[in-house]
XYZ file of C-alpha atoms in Angstrom:
628
model
C 0.000 0.000 0.000
C 2.785 2.411 0.895
C 4.522 1.704 -2.401
C 1.357 2.360 -4.367
C 0.796 5.637 -2.516
C 4.337 6.718 -3.339
C 3.730 6.122 -7.046
C 0.523 8.132 -6.940
C 2.369 11.085 -5.422
C 5.008 10.981 -8.151
C 2.301 10.788 -10.788
C 0.699 13.897 -9.277
C 3.984 15.800 -9.575
C 4.223 14.736 -13.202
C 0.772 16.165 -13.911
C 1.684 19.377 -12.037
C 4.878 19.729 -14.070
C 3.008 19.296 -17.328
C 0.607 22.031 -16.289
C 3.614 24.377 -16.248
C 4.956 23.312 -19.622
C 2.593 25.420 -21.769
C 3.979 28.555 -20.179
C 7.395 27.681 -21.608
C 6.351 26.089 -24.859
C 5.823 29.137 -27.073
C 9.400 29.666 -28.162
C 8.372 32.103 -30.894
C 6.737 34.594 -28.495
C 8.324 38.049 -28.649
C 8.968 39.451 -25.172
C 10.304 42.861 -26.239
C 6.809 44.244 -25.536
C 5.165 42.557 -22.570
C 1.600 42.917 -21.326
C 1.255 45.021 -18.180
C -1.670 46.403 -16.207
C -1.957 49.920 -14.863
C -3.205 49.948 -11.291
C -4.454 53.486 -11.765
C -6.306 52.992 -15.065
C -7.290 49.362 -14.328
C -6.536 48.638 -17.970
C -3.949 46.651 -19.916
C -1.238 47.837 -22.293
C 2.302 46.886 -23.310
C 5.542 47.810 -21.591
C 8.810 48.026 -23.502
C 11.119 45.239 -22.354
C 13.540 45.633 -25.259
C 16.164 48.178 -26.218
C 15.443 51.702 -24.994
C 15.783 54.804 -27.143
C 15.431 58.565 -26.837
C 14.505 59.964 -23.446
C 13.797 56.482 -22.090
C 17.349 55.376 -22.793
C 18.632 58.193 -20.594
C 16.025 57.443 -17.952
C 17.042 53.774 -17.997
C 20.661 54.801 -17.386
C 19.508 56.650 -14.291
C 17.324 53.755 -13.228
C 20.357 51.468 -13.308
C 22.092 53.934 -11.012
C 19.168 54.022 -8.634
C 17.419 57.279 -9.374
C 14.423 56.751 -11.572
C 11.464 55.420 -9.632
C 12.945 53.590 -6.650
C 16.426 54.867 -5.894
C 17.361 51.398 -4.667
C 21.092 51.746 -5.270
C 21.701 54.844 -3.185
C 18.660 55.245 -0.983
C 15.193 56.640 -1.540
C 15.925 60.361 -1.524
C 16.229 60.919 -5.259
C 12.734 60.263 -6.577
C 11.958 63.964 -6.917
C 14.488 64.340 -9.753
C 11.996 62.966 -12.262
C 8.233 63.255 -12.318
C 6.430 60.494 -10.455
C 4.439 58.289 -12.803
C 6.958 57.932 -15.618
C 8.666 54.787 -14.410
C 6.977 52.569 -17.018
C 7.689 52.947 -20.712
C 4.326 52.201 -22.249
C 4.815 51.411 -25.931
C 1.059 50.882 -25.990
C -0.663 52.715 -23.125
C -3.076 50.879 -20.803
C -6.413 51.131 -22.604
C -7.672 47.555 -23.068
C -9.831 45.261 -20.964
C -7.584 42.318 -21.782
C -4.520 41.682 -23.976
C -2.352 38.810 -25.148
C 0.705 38.382 -22.959
C 3.071 38.544 -25.945
C 3.068 39.630 -29.539
C 2.983 36.687 -31.921
C 4.268 37.336 -35.460
C 4.132 41.098 -34.687
C 0.421 41.039 -33.792
C -1.365 40.799 -30.444
C -4.980 40.095 -29.601
C -6.661 42.819 -27.521
C -10.149 43.269 -26.122
C -11.817 46.688 -26.433
C -15.427 47.401 -25.478
C -16.174 43.688 -25.304
C -14.761 42.843 -28.749
C -11.456 41.268 -29.767
C -9.184 42.573 -32.526
C -5.472 42.510 -33.323
C -3.009 45.417 -33.066
C 0.594 45.859 -34.151
C 3.344 47.532 -32.142
C 2.176 50.993 -33.232
C -1.210 50.225 -31.678
C -2.862 50.168 -35.108
C -5.812 47.835 -35.486
C -4.659 45.538 -38.286
C -7.789 43.459 -37.655
C -10.726 45.483 -36.313
C -12.374 44.492 -33.001
C -15.127 42.085 -34.108
C -14.659 38.773 -32.327
C -16.055 37.530 -29.030
C -14.091 37.620 -25.740
C -12.062 34.561 -24.760
C -10.332 33.482 -21.574
C -6.846 33.721 -23.065
C -5.832 36.072 -25.871
C -2.870 35.331 -28.140
C -1.099 36.728 -31.172
C -0.537 34.758 -34.380
C 1.252 31.471 -34.940
C 1.905 29.734 -38.269
C 0.098 32.654 -39.922
C -3.178 31.885 -38.110
C -4.954 32.903 -34.909
C -7.742 31.237 -32.961
C -10.810 33.484 -32.523
C -14.369 33.079 -31.301
C -17.468 33.968 -33.305
C -21.117 33.084 -32.620
C -19.974 31.057 -29.636
C -17.587 28.816 -31.583
C -13.845 28.888 -32.296
C -12.156 28.991 -35.692
C -8.907 30.256 -37.209
C -8.298 33.451 -39.218
C -5.348 34.589 -41.323
C -3.680 38.007 -40.963
C -6.252 39.524 -43.303
C -8.936 38.633 -40.776
C -10.552 35.966 -42.974
C -11.501 32.536 -41.687
C -9.247 29.770 -43.014
C -10.792 27.215 -40.658
C -14.452 28.069 -39.946
C -15.681 28.497 -36.363
C -16.918 25.016 -35.432
C -15.063 24.129 -32.234
C -16.128 24.628 -28.627
C -12.615 25.845 -27.759
C -9.271 26.166 -29.532
C -5.707 27.358 -29.033
C -3.190 28.654 -31.571
C -1.181 26.247 -33.696
C 2.070 24.934 -32.243
C 5.341 24.719 -34.166
C 4.429 21.152 -35.192
C 1.419 22.517 -37.156
C -1.099 21.023 -34.722
C -3.679 22.945 -32.703
C -5.607 21.752 -29.673
C -9.397 21.985 -30.014
C -12.421 20.854 -28.001
C -15.551 19.056 -29.173
C -18.268 17.532 -26.970
C -16.330 18.609 -23.896
C -13.188 16.660 -24.823
C -9.871 17.789 -26.321
C -8.183 16.621 -29.522
C -6.018 18.158 -32.263
C -6.427 19.403 -35.838
C -4.017 20.095 -38.697
C -3.737 23.258 -40.796
C -6.713 22.202 -42.922
C -8.881 21.942 -39.836
C -9.122 18.186 -40.101
C -9.217 16.179 -36.889
C -5.947 14.219 -36.612
C -6.206 13.341 -32.910
C -9.700 12.338 -31.717
C -11.321 14.510 -29.055
C -11.145 12.133 -26.090
C -8.873 13.870 -23.548
C -9.930 15.854 -20.492
C -6.772 17.952 -20.516
C -4.531 19.163 -23.306
C -1.461 17.993 -21.368
C -2.798 14.432 -21.274
C -2.893 14.497 -25.088
C 0.443 16.217 -25.705
C 2.754 15.337 -22.799
C 1.600 12.377 -20.783
C 3.807 9.424 -21.892
C 1.036 6.863 -21.457
C -1.429 8.632 -23.777
C 0.419 11.015 -26.123
C 1.293 8.431 -28.772
C -1.534 9.473 -31.160
C -0.444 13.107 -30.883
C 3.195 12.285 -31.621
C 2.226 10.144 -34.604
C -0.056 12.889 -35.923
C 2.789 15.413 -35.657
C 5.079 13.135 -37.678
C 2.447 12.640 -40.387
C 1.677 16.368 -40.648
C 5.394 17.104 -40.979
C 5.703 14.490 -43.724
C 2.610 15.839 -45.511
C 3.953 19.368 -45.321
C 7.281 18.331 -46.835
C 5.524 16.423 -49.624
C 3.394 19.430 -50.564
C 0.006 18.309 -49.233
C -0.544 21.753 -47.654
C 1.057 23.683 -50.517
C -1.955 25.658 -51.779
C -3.188 26.398 -48.275
C 0.215 27.577 -47.067
C 0.559 29.824 -50.123
C -2.742 31.557 -49.345
C -1.814 31.986 -45.687
C 1.619 33.312 -46.631
C 0.154 35.743 -49.175
C -2.242 37.211 -46.609
C 0.644 37.467 -44.167
C 2.921 39.253 -46.623
C 0.332 41.957 -47.331
C -0.169 42.626 -43.637
C 3.550 42.448 -42.835
C 4.161 45.236 -45.358
C 1.681 47.446 -43.493
C 3.155 46.536 -40.123
C 6.680 47.441 -41.250
C 5.525 50.845 -42.566
C 5.628 53.282 -39.648
C 3.745 55.873 -41.734
C 0.763 53.618 -42.363
C -2.460 54.837 -40.728
C -5.798 53.091 -40.477
C -8.722 54.920 -42.085
C -10.986 57.154 -39.988
C -14.758 57.223 -40.657
C -15.508 60.745 -41.887
C -19.030 60.933 -40.475
C -18.434 59.079 -37.240
C -18.586 60.514 -33.734
C -16.584 57.432 -32.736
C -17.128 55.093 -29.859
C -16.224 57.570 -27.142
C -17.492 56.496 -23.702
C -19.997 58.799 -22.032
C -17.835 59.095 -18.931
C -16.048 62.130 -20.399
C -17.403 65.573 -19.577
C -16.157 67.121 -22.814
C -15.017 65.999 -26.251
C -13.454 68.165 -28.965
C -12.183 66.858 -32.301
C -8.693 67.890 -33.358
C -8.147 65.938 -36.586
C -6.517 62.684 -37.748
C -9.162 60.708 -35.896
C -8.296 62.153 -32.489
C -10.366 64.063 -29.981
C -9.434 65.828 -26.764
C -11.529 64.794 -23.783
C -11.960 66.197 -20.285
C -12.620 64.382 -17.040
C -12.607 66.058 -13.617
C -11.346 69.225 -15.310
C -8.256 67.470 -16.702
C -7.635 66.835 -20.383
C -6.602 63.712 -22.264
C -6.975 62.352 -25.803
C -8.903 59.506 -27.441
C -8.895 58.066 -30.950
C -11.887 57.138 -33.103
C -12.047 53.688 -31.510
C -12.600 55.323 -28.132
C -9.174 54.246 -26.866
C -7.699 56.601 -24.261
C -4.422 57.501 -25.976
C -3.394 60.171 -23.434
C -4.659 59.889 -19.831
C -6.870 62.677 -18.488
C -4.313 64.250 -16.182
C -3.153 67.407 -17.958
C -4.152 71.068 -17.665
C -4.221 71.436 -21.440
C -3.335 69.398 -24.541
C -2.550 70.408 -28.121
C -2.332 68.074 -31.093
C 0.500 68.888 -33.506
C -0.663 67.310 -36.737
C 2.594 67.998 -38.598
C 4.627 65.806 -36.272
C 1.707 63.674 -35.047
C 2.590 64.651 -31.494
C 0.580 65.724 -28.479
C 1.950 68.640 -26.445
C 0.766 68.170 -22.846
C 0.740 70.949 -20.242
C 1.076 70.314 -16.534
C 1.904 72.914 -13.871
C 3.014 75.358 -16.604
C 5.451 72.860 -18.083
C 5.151 71.123 -21.454
C 5.992 67.575 -22.522
C 5.384 65.372 -25.560
C 3.490 62.183 -26.356
C 3.536 60.421 -29.723
C 0.345 59.734 -31.686
C 0.400 56.169 -30.344
C 0.238 57.428 -26.750
C 3.892 56.698 -25.931
C 5.670 59.238 -23.726
C 8.400 61.072 -25.634
C 9.521 63.504 -22.905
C 7.798 64.392 -19.584
C 6.423 67.909 -19.011
C 9.584 69.923 -18.427
C 9.900 72.629 -21.098
C 8.444 76.117 -20.776
C 7.136 75.723 -24.298
C 7.398 73.359 -27.261
C 6.597 74.686 -30.712
C 4.821 72.671 -33.443
C 6.980 70.208 -35.364
C 8.253 71.061 -38.828
C 10.085 68.464 -40.924
C 10.506 66.181 -37.913
C 11.951 68.723 -35.471
C 10.599 71.275 -33.026
C 11.846 74.165 -30.899
C 11.829 73.925 -27.106
C 12.171 76.798 -24.645
C 13.798 76.729 -21.198
C 14.022 79.947 -19.216
C 13.815 82.037 -22.401
C 16.522 79.993 -24.137
C 15.440 77.969 -27.155
C 16.910 75.009 -29.013
C 16.033 72.234 -31.398
C 14.223 69.023 -30.330
C 14.139 65.821 -32.384
C 11.221 63.467 -32.836
C 12.667 61.265 -30.075
C 12.432 64.128 -27.583
C 16.201 64.643 -27.344
C 17.794 68.079 -27.573
C 19.804 68.461 -30.769
C 21.970 71.470 -29.834
C 23.476 73.193 -26.762
C 20.169 74.307 -25.222
C 20.740 72.373 -21.995
C 24.271 73.753 -21.676
C 22.901 77.293 -21.921
C 20.215 76.468 -19.379
C 22.926 74.990 -17.120
C 24.954 78.183 -17.427
C 22.011 80.225 -16.190
C 21.478 77.822 -13.306
C 25.137 78.248 -12.296
C 24.686 82.023 -12.273
C 21.623 81.710 -10.046
C 23.514 79.279 -7.814
C 26.527 81.533 -7.348
C 24.342 84.611 -6.820
C 22.683 82.910 -3.842
C 19.409 82.298 -5.685
C 19.257 78.654 -4.598
C 15.518 78.130 -5.236
C 15.856 79.381 -8.816
C 19.006 77.302 -9.322
C 17.383 74.124 -8.047
C 14.326 74.631 -10.210
C 16.520 75.089 -13.278
C 18.758 72.127 -12.438
C 15.804 69.792 -11.957
C 14.207 70.984 -15.193
C 17.419 70.062 -17.014
C 17.500 66.640 -15.344
C 13.916 65.946 -16.319
C 14.880 66.538 -19.956
C 18.256 64.796 -19.708
C 18.523 62.652 -16.549
C 22.172 61.842 -17.367
C 23.538 65.412 -17.136
C 26.376 64.670 -14.700
C 27.351 68.242 -13.774
C 23.798 69.000 -12.688
C 23.891 66.040 -10.310
C 27.275 67.298 -9.090
C 26.037 70.820 -8.380
C 22.848 69.638 -6.733
C 24.921 67.303 -4.572
C 27.076 70.174 -3.394
C 24.043 72.325 -2.663
C 22.506 69.492 -0.645
C 25.634 68.979 1.439
C 26.019 72.718 2.024
C 22.466 72.707 3.361
C 23.531 69.769 5.600
C 21.486 67.194 3.711
C 24.519 64.922 3.640
C 22.850 61.678 2.557
C 21.112 63.263 -0.405
C 24.266 65.154 -1.381
C 26.470 62.072 -1.273
C 23.941 60.138 -3.331
C 23.932 62.787 -6.026
C 27.723 62.989 -6.131
C 27.958 59.226 -6.493
C 25.533 59.353 -9.406
C 27.502 62.173 -11.029
C 30.703 60.175 -10.672
C 29.104 57.061 -12.184
C 27.774 59.066 -15.123
C 31.072 60.849 -15.802
C 33.929 58.852 -14.215
C 36.482 60.780 -16.304
C 35.443 64.163 -14.848
C 38.190 65.098 -12.387
C 36.195 67.887 -10.746
C 33.334 65.552 -9.875
C 35.817 62.946 -8.645
C 37.520 65.529 -6.436
C 34.192 66.671 -4.979
C 33.208 63.113 -4.158
C 36.574 62.393 -2.508
C 36.361 65.602 -0.507
C 32.847 64.769 0.646
C 33.984 61.358 1.814
C 37.113 62.739 3.464
C 35.716 65.511 5.586
C 32.057 66.061 6.411
C 32.748 69.224 8.419
C 35.180 71.245 6.357
C 34.717 71.198 2.630
C 36.428 73.264 0.004
C 34.411 72.899 -3.131
C 35.729 73.546 -6.600
C 32.169 73.977 -7.848
C 32.646 77.740 -8.154
C 35.698 77.454 -10.374
C 34.211 74.591 -12.412
C 30.849 76.337 -12.665
C 32.347 79.577 -13.911
C 34.611 77.729 -16.323
C 31.764 75.667 -17.734
C 29.386 78.600 -17.915
C 31.987 80.909 -19.439
C 32.856 78.310 -22.046
C 29.206 77.808 -22.855
C 28.390 81.492 -23.055
C 31.623 82.350 -24.820
C 31.620 79.467 -27.270
C 28.051 78.209 -27.605
C 26.099 81.428 -27.234
C 28.941 83.533 -28.582
C 29.357 81.451 -31.700
C 25.733 80.594 -32.412
C 24.187 83.949 -31.620
C 27.014 86.051 -32.976
C 27.094 84.174 -36.277
C 23.330 84.465 -36.485
C 23.598 88.158 -35.653
C 26.205 88.771 -38.349
C 24.003 86.976 -40.877
C 21.139 89.295 -39.984
C 23.241 92.427 -39.771
C 23.376 92.930 -36.003
C 25.302 92.059 -32.832
C 28.980 92.437 -31.973
C 31.712 90.908 -29.881
C 31.134 93.470 -27.139
C 27.799 91.876 -26.243
C 29.466 88.488 -25.908
C 32.234 89.919 -23.746
C 29.690 91.665 -21.566
C 27.844 88.372 -21.016
C 31.023 86.533 -19.990
C 32.222 89.339 -17.706
C 28.793 89.617 -16.076
C 28.766 85.864 -15.541
C 32.224 85.871 -13.970
C 31.239 88.662 -11.565
C 27.962 87.056 -10.581
C 25.939 89.890 -12.134
C 22.715 88.087 -13.036
C 20.991 91.190 -14.390
C 23.979 92.030 -16.550
C 24.129 88.488 -17.877
C 20.441 88.483 -18.797
C 20.740 91.896 -20.430
C 23.796 90.900 -22.469
C 22.339 87.617 -23.703
C 19.066 89.393 -24.445
C 20.899 91.953 -26.584
C 22.607 89.137 -28.492
C 19.275 87.448 -29.120
C 17.659 90.690 -30.263
C 20.519 91.403 -32.609
C 20.377 87.892 -33.972
C 16.667 88.174 -34.751
C 16.508 91.831 -35.769
C 15.868 90.903 -39.385
C 13.275 88.206 -38.929
C 10.316 90.271 -40.081
C 9.154 91.461 -36.669
C 8.490 88.130 -35.000
C 10.667 89.148 -32.048
C 10.598 92.324 -29.981
C 12.680 93.391 -26.986
C 11.809 95.017 -23.708
C 13.748 96.952 -21.144
C 16.876 94.823 -20.724
C 17.581 94.042 -17.084
C 14.554 95.991 -15.896
C 12.062 93.626 -17.420
C 13.704 90.512 -18.760
C 14.247 91.995 -22.232
C 15.357 90.218 -25.384
C 14.959 86.481 -25.043
C 12.042 86.730 -22.621
C 10.130 89.123 -24.853
C 10.866 86.960 -27.878
C 9.430 84.020 -25.994
C 6.295 85.890 -24.889
C 5.701 87.386 -28.315
C 6.006 84.018 -30.037
C 3.753 82.316 -27.487
C 1.106 85.048 -27.667
C 1.140 84.861 -31.445
C 0.703 81.082 -31.370
C -2.102 81.109 -28.793
C -3.884 83.959 -30.566
C -3.835 81.930 -33.779
C -5.089 78.871 -31.890
C -8.014 80.824 -30.385
C -8.899 82.418 -33.722
C -8.860 79.092 -35.555
C -10.867 77.428 -32.800
C -13.489 80.162 -32.894
C -13.738 79.903 -36.692
C -14.006 76.108 -36.658
C -16.719 76.065 -34.025
C -18.641 78.810 -35.819
C -18.722 76.466 -38.822
C -20.019 73.623 -36.604
C -22.753 75.867 -35.200
C -23.701 76.993 -38.704
C -23.936 73.396 -39.881
C -26.155 72.491 -36.915
C -28.460 75.445 -37.608
C -28.616 74.452 -41.271
C -29.551 70.872 -40.408
C -32.272 72.062 -38.042
C -33.683 74.448 -40.648
C -33.732 71.741 -43.318
C -35.337 69.297 -40.883
C -38.116 71.753 -40.133
C -38.888 71.949 -43.882
C -38.530 68.269 -44.850
C -38.428 66.274 -41.581
C -38.851 62.956 -43.380
C -35.782 63.516 -45.585
C -33.283 65.458 -43.450
C -32.336 64.838 -39.836
C -31.683 67.744 -37.533
C -28.565 68.294 -35.425
C -28.018 65.554 -32.843
C -27.174 65.738 -29.167
C -23.711 64.512 -30.161
C -23.288 67.484 -32.519
C -24.072 69.916 -29.712
C -21.826 68.015 -27.335
C -18.892 68.553 -29.703
C -19.806 72.238 -30.147
C -20.005 72.808 -26.401
C -16.739 70.942 -25.735
C -14.921 72.836 -28.490
C -16.052 76.111 -26.930
C -14.716 74.992 -23.573
C -11.407 73.908 -25.087
C -11.125 77.251 -26.853
C -11.800 79.010 -23.570
C -8.891 77.058 -22.074
C -6.619 78.372 -24.824
C -8.012 81.900 -24.377
C -7.298 81.753 -20.649
C -3.702 80.688 -21.346
C -3.404 83.560 -23.823
C -4.492 86.133 -21.233
C -2.110 84.682 -18.661
C 0.736 84.896 -21.161
C -0.110 88.533 -21.933
C -0.052 89.389 -18.223
C 3.339 87.705 -17.827
C 4.675 89.672 -20.788
C 3.468 92.962 -19.317
C 5.019 92.078 -15.948
C 8.308 91.317 -17.721
C 8.259 94.790 -19.249
C 7.658 93.661 -22.816
C 5.759 95.877 -25.224
C 4.205 94.747 -28.492
């Protein structure tokens, strides 16, 4: 009896082991994008598990050093460097009720509003949501995918057409041996690519058919026969059709510029939970919830979460500019974060690039969110001036803005570390210096600061002042001097005296003189640009760069308000026309719908948001002493 009991226990472990096997059996699954659920949204999306790029590559570098998100390497004091909530790189944001764990052959099954479709890595519906929900979603395998329709399972190709009609009670995707498990009359068997039953449905569990040594002989023999038939051309015509459908779809998937069509007369499937909805083009609409704005597409998918003060859609670059606490960031049209809100302003994209502003300095931004010139160096130079002039709050704000845009800027970590230690926050300061040293191990100044901090916690002689002045002077003298002076010469203005004044002011800690000098250089550089820039009163009111910023922003917002007013006037006119026609021929023409008026009302509210921002910008310009 004891011996028999022992055998039964071992047999139980065998069954348990085989239950785990399916998790490991899909060797073709692509894990570079892995399903993940947002606790906040209670929805599913895909997190990038592969190679990072753009801003996320820099953020990942910081994460490895213990800053982004958890700070596990050097303590938990560093989370405030980056905005909370950007620890996960969502390649497809959480917007689905259920998703396949992996992509299979570059497609993944997703469930939206109770229907199943298939998306690619750009979140484009290659196969529209049309199938019934299932317990386990998958991608494609062997060019086919199991789906459920009218309560039964069948198999479709990548064009969404049934190759094997829905006639099974349950089915899973095909394995690499060209067999798929199916269920009929409550029992499990297997079919081949033609949908023909090659293993009778007589098993209670799939594992008993495929893995259990005492009963998997029919399955193994079927796999051998299917392999032989495939090699002899039995499935030739069928495989050609499947391959042809796959090729057509694969071409679309590989084309990053491909866009699915948008119904011209559709109000979309936007859930009623949103307080406002305003169309912005390309199948997108801005939506408001609890007085915060987000964005949805024509499927009703929440592309951008409703957590921003204002959102603009830049159709040229297919980017969303998001505003939060007077800072601007970028999201791509797919809903992927490009750069967190950190700029003072980001201009619309032209030919794949944009212009970003930081403290009245502007520079070029690429489509990946990375700065393409010396903008951050110029912003760093200003922060150093604030720092050395005793304006620690202003310096910290500028330093952290730089780190949000480029988390790997070593000298910013260095300077913040010194400021922390000087304010007797030793743990935080040491952490920052360690990070700076890891990011730039060849920098002797950072190395010296770290050694000094370790050596003596009471008496410290920092070389930050010398390094800061040297860096700032080099930046102002070379970067600003070269770029602005060359630009000024091209436009017939500016001279070397302005550059010298900026460097001398910087070296003496004269913040007002520095601002005035750099403002003069900017004004000279843009004197011939047709009046798009205007200067104020130099050091008395910010002058030059600040007035150029305000003028450009006011011009942009004014245009936005004017266009919004014009567009909504057209919507109101159309609604009035429909109502008038309906009153004349009610049986032939429908009047304006509640949805039409909902869009009109929401567009008015969105325009009021832009108008409010415009007035705030005008007040800031007046306070800065700018005249237009």
